[in-house]
Coordinates of N, CA and C in Angstrom, one line a residue:
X1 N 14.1 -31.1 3.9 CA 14.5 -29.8 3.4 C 14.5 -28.8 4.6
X2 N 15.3 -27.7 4.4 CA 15.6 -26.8 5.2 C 14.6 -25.4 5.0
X3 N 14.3 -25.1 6.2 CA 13.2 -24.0 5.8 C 13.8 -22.9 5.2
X4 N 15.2 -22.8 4.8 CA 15.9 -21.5 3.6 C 16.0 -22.7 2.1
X5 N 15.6 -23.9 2.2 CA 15.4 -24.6 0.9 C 14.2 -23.9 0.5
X6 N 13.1 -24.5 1.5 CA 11.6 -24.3 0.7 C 11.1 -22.3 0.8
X7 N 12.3 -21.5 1.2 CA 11.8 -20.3 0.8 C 12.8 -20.0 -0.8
X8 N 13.8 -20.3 -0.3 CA 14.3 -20.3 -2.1 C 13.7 -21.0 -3.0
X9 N 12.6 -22.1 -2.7 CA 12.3 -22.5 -4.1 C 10.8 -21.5 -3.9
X10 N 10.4 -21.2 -3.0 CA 9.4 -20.2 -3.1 C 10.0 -18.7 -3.9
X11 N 10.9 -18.6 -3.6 CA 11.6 -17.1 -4.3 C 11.6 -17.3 -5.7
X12 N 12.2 -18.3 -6.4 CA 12.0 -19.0 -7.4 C 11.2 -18.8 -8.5
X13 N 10.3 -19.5 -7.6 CA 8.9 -19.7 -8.1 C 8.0 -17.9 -8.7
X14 N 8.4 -17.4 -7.3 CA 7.8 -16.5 -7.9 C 8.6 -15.2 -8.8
X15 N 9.8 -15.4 -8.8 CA 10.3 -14.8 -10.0 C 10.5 -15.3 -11.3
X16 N 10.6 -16.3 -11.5 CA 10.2 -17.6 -12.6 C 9.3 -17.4 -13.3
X17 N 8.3 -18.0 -12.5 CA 7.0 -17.6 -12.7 C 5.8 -16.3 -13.1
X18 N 6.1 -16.1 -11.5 CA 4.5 -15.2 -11.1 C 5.0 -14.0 -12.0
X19 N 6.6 -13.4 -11.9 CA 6.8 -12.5 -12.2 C 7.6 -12.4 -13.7
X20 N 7.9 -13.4 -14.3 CA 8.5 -13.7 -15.6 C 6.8 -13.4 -16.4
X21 N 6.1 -14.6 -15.9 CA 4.5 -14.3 -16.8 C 4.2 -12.7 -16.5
X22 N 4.4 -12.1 -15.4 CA 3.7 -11.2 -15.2 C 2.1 -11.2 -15.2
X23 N 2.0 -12.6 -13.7 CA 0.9 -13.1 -13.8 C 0.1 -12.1 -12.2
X24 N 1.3 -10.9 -11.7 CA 1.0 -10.3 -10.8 C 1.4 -9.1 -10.6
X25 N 1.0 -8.2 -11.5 CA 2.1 -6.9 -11.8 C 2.7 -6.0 -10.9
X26 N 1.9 -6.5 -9.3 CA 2.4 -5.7 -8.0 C 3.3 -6.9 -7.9
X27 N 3.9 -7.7 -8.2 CA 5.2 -8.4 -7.7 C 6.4 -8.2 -7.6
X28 N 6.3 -7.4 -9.0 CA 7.9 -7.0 -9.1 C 8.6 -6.1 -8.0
X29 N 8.4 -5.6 -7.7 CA 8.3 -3.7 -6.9 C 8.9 -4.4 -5.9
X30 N 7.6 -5.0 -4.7 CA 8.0 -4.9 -3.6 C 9.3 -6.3 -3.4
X31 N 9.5 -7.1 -4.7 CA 9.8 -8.5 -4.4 C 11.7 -8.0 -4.7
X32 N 12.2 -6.8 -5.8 CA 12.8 -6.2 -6.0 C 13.6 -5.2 -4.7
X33 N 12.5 -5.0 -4.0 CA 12.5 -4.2 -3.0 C 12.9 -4.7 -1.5
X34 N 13.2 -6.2 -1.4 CA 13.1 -6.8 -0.5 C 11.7 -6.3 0.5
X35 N 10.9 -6.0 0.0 CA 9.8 -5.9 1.2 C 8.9 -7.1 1.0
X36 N 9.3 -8.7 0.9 CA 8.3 -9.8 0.8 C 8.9 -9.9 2.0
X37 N 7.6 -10.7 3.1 CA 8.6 -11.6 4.2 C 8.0 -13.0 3.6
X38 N 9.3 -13.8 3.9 CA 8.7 -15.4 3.7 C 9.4 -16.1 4.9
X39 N 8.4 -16.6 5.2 CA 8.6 -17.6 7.0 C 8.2 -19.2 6.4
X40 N 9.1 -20.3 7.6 CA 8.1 -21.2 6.9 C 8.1 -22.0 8.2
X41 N 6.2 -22.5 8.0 CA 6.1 -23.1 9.4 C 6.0 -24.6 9.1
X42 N 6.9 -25.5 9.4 CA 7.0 -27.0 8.9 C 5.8 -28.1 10.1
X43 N 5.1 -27.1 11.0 CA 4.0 -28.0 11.8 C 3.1 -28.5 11.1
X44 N 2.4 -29.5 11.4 CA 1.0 -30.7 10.6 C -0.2 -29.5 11.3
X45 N -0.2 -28.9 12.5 CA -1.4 -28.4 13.0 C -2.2 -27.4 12.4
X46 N -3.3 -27.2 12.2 CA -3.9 -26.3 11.7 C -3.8 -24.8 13.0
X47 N -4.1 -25.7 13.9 CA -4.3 -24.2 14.9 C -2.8 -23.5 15.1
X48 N -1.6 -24.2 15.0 CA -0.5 -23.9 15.0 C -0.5 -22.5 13.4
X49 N -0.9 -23.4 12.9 CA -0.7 -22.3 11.8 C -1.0 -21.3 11.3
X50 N -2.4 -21.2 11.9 CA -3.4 -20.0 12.3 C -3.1 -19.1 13.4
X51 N -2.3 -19.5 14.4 CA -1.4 -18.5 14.9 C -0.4 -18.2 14.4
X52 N 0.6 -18.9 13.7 CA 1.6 -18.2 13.4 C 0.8 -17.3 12.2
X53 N -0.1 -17.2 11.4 CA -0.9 -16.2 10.3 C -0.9 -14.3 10.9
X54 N -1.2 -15.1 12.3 CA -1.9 -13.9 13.1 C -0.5 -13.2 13.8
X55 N 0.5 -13.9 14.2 CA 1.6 -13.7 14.6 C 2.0 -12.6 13.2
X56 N 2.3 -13.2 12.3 CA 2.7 -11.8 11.5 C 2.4 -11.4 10.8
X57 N 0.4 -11.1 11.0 CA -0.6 -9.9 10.4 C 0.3 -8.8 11.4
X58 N 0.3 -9.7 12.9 CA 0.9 -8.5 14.3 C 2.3 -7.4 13.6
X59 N 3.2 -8.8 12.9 CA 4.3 -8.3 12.7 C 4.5 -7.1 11.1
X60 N 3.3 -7.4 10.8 CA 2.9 -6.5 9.6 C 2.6 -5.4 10.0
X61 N 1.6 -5.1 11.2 CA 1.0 -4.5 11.8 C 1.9 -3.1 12.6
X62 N 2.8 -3.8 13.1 CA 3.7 -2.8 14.2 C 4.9 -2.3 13.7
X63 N 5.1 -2.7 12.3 CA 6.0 -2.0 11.8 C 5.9 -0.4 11.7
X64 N 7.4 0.0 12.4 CA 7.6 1.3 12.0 C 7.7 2.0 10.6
X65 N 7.2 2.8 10.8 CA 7.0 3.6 9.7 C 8.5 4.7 9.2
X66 N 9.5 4.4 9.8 CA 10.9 4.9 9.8 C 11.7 4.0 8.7
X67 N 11.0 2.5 8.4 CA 11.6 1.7 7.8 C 11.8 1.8 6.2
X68 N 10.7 2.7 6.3 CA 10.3 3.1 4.7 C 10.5 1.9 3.7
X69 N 11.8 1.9 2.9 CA 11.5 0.8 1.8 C 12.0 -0.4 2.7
X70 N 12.6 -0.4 3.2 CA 12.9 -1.7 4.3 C 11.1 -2.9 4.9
X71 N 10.3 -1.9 5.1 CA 9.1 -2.5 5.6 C 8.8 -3.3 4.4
X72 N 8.1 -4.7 5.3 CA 7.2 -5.3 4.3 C 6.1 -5.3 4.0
X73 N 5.7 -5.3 2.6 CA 4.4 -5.1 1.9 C 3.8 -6.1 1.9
X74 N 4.6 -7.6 2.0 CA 3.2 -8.6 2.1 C 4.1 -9.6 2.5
X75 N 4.0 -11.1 3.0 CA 4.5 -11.6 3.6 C 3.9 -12.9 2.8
X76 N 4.6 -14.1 3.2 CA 4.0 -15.7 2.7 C 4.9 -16.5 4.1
X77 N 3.6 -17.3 4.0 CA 3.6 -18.3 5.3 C 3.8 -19.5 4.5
X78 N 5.1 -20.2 4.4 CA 5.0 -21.5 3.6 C 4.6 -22.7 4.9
X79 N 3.8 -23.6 4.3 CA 3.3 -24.5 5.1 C 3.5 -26.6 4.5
X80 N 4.5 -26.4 4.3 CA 5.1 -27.6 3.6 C 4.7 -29.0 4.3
X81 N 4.4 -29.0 5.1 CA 4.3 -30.5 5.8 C 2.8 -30.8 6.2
X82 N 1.9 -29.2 5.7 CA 0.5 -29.4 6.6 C -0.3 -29.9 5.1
X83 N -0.4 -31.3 6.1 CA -1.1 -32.2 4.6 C -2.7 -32.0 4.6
X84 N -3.1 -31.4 3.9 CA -4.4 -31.0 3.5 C -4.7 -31.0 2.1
X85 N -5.6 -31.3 1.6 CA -5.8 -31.4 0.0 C -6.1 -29.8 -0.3
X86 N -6.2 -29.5 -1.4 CA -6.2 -28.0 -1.6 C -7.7 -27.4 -0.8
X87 N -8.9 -28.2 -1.1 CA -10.2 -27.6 -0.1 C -10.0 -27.5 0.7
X88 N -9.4 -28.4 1.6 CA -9.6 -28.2 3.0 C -8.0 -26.9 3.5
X89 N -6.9 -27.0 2.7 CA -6.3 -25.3 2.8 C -7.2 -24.7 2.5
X90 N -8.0 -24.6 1.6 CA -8.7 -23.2 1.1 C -9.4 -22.8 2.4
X91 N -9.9 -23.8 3.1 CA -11.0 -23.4 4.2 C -10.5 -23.4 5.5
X92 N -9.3 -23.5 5.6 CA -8.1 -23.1 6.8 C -8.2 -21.9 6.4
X93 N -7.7 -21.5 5.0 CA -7.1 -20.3 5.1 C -8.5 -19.3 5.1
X94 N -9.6 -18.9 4.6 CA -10.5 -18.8 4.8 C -11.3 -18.7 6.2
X95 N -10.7 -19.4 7.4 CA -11.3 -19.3 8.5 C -10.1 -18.6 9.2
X96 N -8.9 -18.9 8.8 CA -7.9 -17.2 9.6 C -8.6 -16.2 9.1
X97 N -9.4 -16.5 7.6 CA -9.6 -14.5 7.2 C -10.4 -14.1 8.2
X98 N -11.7 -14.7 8.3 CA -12.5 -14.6 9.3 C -11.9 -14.0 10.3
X99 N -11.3 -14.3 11.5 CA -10.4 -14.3 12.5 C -9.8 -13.2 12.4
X100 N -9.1 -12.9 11.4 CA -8.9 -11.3 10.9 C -9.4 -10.3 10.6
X101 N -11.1 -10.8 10.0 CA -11.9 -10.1 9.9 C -12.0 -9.0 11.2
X102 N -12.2 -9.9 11.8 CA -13.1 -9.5 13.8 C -11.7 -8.2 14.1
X103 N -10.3 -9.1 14.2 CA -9.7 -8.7 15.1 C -8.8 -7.5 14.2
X104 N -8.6 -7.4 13.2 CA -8.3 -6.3 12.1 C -8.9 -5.8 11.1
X105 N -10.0 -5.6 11.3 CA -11.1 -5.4 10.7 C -10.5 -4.2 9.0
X106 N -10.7 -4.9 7.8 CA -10.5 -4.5 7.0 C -8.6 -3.8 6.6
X107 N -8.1 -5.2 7.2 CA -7.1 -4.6 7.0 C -5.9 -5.4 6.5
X108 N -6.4 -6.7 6.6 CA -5.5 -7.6 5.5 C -6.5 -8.6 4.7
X109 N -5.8 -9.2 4.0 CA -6.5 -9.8 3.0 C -5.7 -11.6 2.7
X110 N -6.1 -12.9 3.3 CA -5.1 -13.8 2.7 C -5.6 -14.5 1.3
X111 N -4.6 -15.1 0.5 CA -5.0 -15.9 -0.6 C -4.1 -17.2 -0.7
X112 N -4.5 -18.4 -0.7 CA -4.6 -19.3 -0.6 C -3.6 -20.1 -1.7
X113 N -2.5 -20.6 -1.9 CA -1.6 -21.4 -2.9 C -1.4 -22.3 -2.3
X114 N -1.6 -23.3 -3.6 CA -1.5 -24.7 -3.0 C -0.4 -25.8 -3.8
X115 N -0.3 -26.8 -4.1 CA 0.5 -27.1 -4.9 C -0.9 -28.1 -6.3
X116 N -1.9 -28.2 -5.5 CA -3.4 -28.8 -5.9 C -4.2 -27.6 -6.3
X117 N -4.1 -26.3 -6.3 CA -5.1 -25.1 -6.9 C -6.0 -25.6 -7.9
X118 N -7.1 -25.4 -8.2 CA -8.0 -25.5 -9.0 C -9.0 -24.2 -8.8
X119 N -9.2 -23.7 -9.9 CA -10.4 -22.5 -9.6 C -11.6 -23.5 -9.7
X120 N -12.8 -23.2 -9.2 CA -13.9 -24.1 -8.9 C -14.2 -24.5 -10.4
X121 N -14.8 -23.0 -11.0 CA -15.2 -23.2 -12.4 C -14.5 -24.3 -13.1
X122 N -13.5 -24.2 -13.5 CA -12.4 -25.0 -14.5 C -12.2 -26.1 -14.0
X123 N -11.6 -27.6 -15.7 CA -11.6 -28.5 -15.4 C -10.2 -29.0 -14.3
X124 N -9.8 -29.7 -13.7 CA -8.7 -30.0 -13.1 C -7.6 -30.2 -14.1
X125 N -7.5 -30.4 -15.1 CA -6.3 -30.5 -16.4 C -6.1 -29.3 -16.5
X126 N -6.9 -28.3 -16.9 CA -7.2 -26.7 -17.7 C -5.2 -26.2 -16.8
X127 N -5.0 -25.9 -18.0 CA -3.9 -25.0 -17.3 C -3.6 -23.8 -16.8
X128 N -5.1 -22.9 -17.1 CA -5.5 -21.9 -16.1 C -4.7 -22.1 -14.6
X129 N -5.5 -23.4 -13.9 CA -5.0 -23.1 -12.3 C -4.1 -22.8 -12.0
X130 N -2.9 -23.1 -13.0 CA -1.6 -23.0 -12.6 C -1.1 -21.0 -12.0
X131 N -2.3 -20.5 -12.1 CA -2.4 -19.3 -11.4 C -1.9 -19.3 -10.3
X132 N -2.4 -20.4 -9.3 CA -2.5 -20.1 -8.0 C -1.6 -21.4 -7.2
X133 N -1.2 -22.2 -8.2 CA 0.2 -23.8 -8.0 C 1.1 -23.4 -7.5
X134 N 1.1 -23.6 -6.5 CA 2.5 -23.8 -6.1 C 3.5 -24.3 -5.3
X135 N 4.9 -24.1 -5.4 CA 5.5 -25.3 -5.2 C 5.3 -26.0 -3.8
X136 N 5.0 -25.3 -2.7 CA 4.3 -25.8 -1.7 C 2.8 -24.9 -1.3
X137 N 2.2 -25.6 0.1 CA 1.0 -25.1 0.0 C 1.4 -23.7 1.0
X138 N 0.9 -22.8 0.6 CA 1.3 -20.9 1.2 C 0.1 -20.2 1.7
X139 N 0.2 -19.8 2.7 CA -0.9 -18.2 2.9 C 0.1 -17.2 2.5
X140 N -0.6 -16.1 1.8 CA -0.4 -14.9 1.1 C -0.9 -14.2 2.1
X141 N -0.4 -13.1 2.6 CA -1.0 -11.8 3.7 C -0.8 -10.9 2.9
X142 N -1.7 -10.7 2.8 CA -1.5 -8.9 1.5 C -2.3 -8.0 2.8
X143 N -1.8 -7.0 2.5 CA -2.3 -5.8 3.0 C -3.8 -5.3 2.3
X144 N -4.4 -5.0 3.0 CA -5.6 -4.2 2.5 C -5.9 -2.9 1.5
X145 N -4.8 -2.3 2.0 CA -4.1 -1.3 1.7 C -3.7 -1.0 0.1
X146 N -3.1 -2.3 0.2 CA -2.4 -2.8 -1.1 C -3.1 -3.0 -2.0
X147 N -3.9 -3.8 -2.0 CA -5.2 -4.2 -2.9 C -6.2 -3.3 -3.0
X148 N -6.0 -2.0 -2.4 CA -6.6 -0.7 -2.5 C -6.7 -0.2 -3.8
X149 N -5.2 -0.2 -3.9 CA -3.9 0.4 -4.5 C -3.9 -0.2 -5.9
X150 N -4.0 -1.6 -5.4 CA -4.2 -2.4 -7.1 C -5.1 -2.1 -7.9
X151 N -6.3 -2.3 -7.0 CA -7.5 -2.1 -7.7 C -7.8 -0.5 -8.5
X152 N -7.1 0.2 -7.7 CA -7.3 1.7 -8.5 C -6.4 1.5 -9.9
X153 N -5.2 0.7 -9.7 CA -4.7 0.9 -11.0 C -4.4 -0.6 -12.2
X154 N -5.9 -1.2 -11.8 CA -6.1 -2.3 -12.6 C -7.5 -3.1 -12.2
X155 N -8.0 -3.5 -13.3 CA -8.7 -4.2 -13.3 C -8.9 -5.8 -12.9
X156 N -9.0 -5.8 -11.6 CA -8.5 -7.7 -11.2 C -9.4 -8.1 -12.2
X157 N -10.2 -8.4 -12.2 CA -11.0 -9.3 -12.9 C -10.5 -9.4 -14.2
X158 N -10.0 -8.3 -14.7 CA -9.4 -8.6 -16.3 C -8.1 -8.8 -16.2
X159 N -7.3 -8.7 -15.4 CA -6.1 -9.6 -14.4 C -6.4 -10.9 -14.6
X160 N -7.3 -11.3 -13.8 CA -7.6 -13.1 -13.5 C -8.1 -13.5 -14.8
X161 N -8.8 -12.7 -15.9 CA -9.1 -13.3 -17.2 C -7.9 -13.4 -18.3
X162 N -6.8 -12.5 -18.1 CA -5.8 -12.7 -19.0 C -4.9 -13.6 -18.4
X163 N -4.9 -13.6 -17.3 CA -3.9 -14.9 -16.6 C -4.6 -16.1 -17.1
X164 N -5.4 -16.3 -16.6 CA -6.1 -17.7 -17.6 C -5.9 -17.8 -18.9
X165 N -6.3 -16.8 -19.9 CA -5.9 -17.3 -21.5 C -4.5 -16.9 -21.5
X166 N -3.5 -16.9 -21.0 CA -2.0 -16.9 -20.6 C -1.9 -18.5 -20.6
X167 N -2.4 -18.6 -19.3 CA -1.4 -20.2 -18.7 C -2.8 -21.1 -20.0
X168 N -3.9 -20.6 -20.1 CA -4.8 -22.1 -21.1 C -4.0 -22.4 -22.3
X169 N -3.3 -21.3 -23.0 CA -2.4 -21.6 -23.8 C -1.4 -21.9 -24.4
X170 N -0.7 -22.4 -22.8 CA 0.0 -23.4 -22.5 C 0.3 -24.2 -22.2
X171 N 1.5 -24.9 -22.3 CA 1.9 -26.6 -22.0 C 1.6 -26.9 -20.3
X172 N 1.3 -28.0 -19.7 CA 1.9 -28.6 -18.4 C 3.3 -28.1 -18.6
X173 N 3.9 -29.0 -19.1 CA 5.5 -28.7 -19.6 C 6.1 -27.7 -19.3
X174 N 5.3 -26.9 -19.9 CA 5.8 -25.3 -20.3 C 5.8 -24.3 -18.9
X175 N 4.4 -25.1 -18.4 CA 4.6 -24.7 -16.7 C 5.3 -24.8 -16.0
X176 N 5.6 -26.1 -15.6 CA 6.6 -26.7 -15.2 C 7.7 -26.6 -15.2
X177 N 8.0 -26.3 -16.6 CA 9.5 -25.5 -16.5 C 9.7 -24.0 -15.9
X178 N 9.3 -23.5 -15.8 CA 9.1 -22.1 -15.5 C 9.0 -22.1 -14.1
X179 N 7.8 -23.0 -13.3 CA 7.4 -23.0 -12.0 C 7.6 -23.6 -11.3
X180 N 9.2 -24.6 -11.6 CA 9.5 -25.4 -10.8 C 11.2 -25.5 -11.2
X181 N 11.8 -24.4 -11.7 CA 13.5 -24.8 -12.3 C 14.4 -25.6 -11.3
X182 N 15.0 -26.6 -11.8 CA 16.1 -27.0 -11.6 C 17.0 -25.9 -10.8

């Protein structure tokens, strides 16, 4: 596949999905807006990919502020070929935050999609996970900013609890169709 395949089925996905459930209510806006970037790095290396993370926190970073709706609000690194089971992504992605921590101190935030997601708590069947599935394995770069922003006008935690009794009370199937269209 071609890296404009695995961003259109990323586009897909998250209009299909993330934003049909309205399993992320800041999605629509900026995804509407064209202000998502989606890159895709098809290398096996971890350290390859943790630079390219950092390459465009930079490119998040230096954007002019003339671009207004043009700039982007959050960015996805699709990572299709870096075979890792979902733990060991989690703890890639998890040691760029780190990394970000030091060098941008409070100012982006990554989250971790895999096509293997599981929240720790929950069984591996539970159709909750399908929160965070997807159709390849992604770093999320959100802004700090952003999740500032969310948080003032929502409750994550009652976010992540209604997302769960959402997808628990539904099919694999029902996922699948939705998060994966023909």
């Amino acid at each position: 596949m071609t890296d404009q395949d695995y961003i259109s089925q990323t586009k897909k996905w998250i209009q299909n999905f993330v934003i049909r459930l309205d399993l992320c209510p800041f999605a629509t806006l900026p995804m509407s807006n064209g202000q998502v970037l989606f890159v895709t790095n098809q290398e096996k290396d971890n350290a390859v990919i943790a630079n390219h993370v950092l390459e465009m926190v930079d490119e998040l970073s230096n954007e002019s502020s003339e671009k207004d709706i043009e700039t982007y609000e959050t960015a996805f690194l699709i990572t299709p070929n870096l075979d890792l089971d979902f733990e060991d992504f989690y703890e890639l992605t998890q040691a760029i935050q780190q990394i970000l921590d030091n060098s941008h101190p409070g100012r982006f935030v990554l989250v971790a999609f895999h096509p293997e997601f599981r929240y720790q708590e929950q069984e591996l069947l539970d159709t909750a996970n399908a929160t965070n599935k997807s159709p390849h394995p992604m770093i999320h770069i959100l802004k700090e900013s952003s999740l500032t922003y969310a948080a003032q006008s929502a409750d994550i935690q009652q976010l992540v609890d209604r997302n769960k009794e959402i997808l628990s009370a539904m099919s694999w199937d029902s996922i699948k169709r939705l998060s994966h269209p023909s």
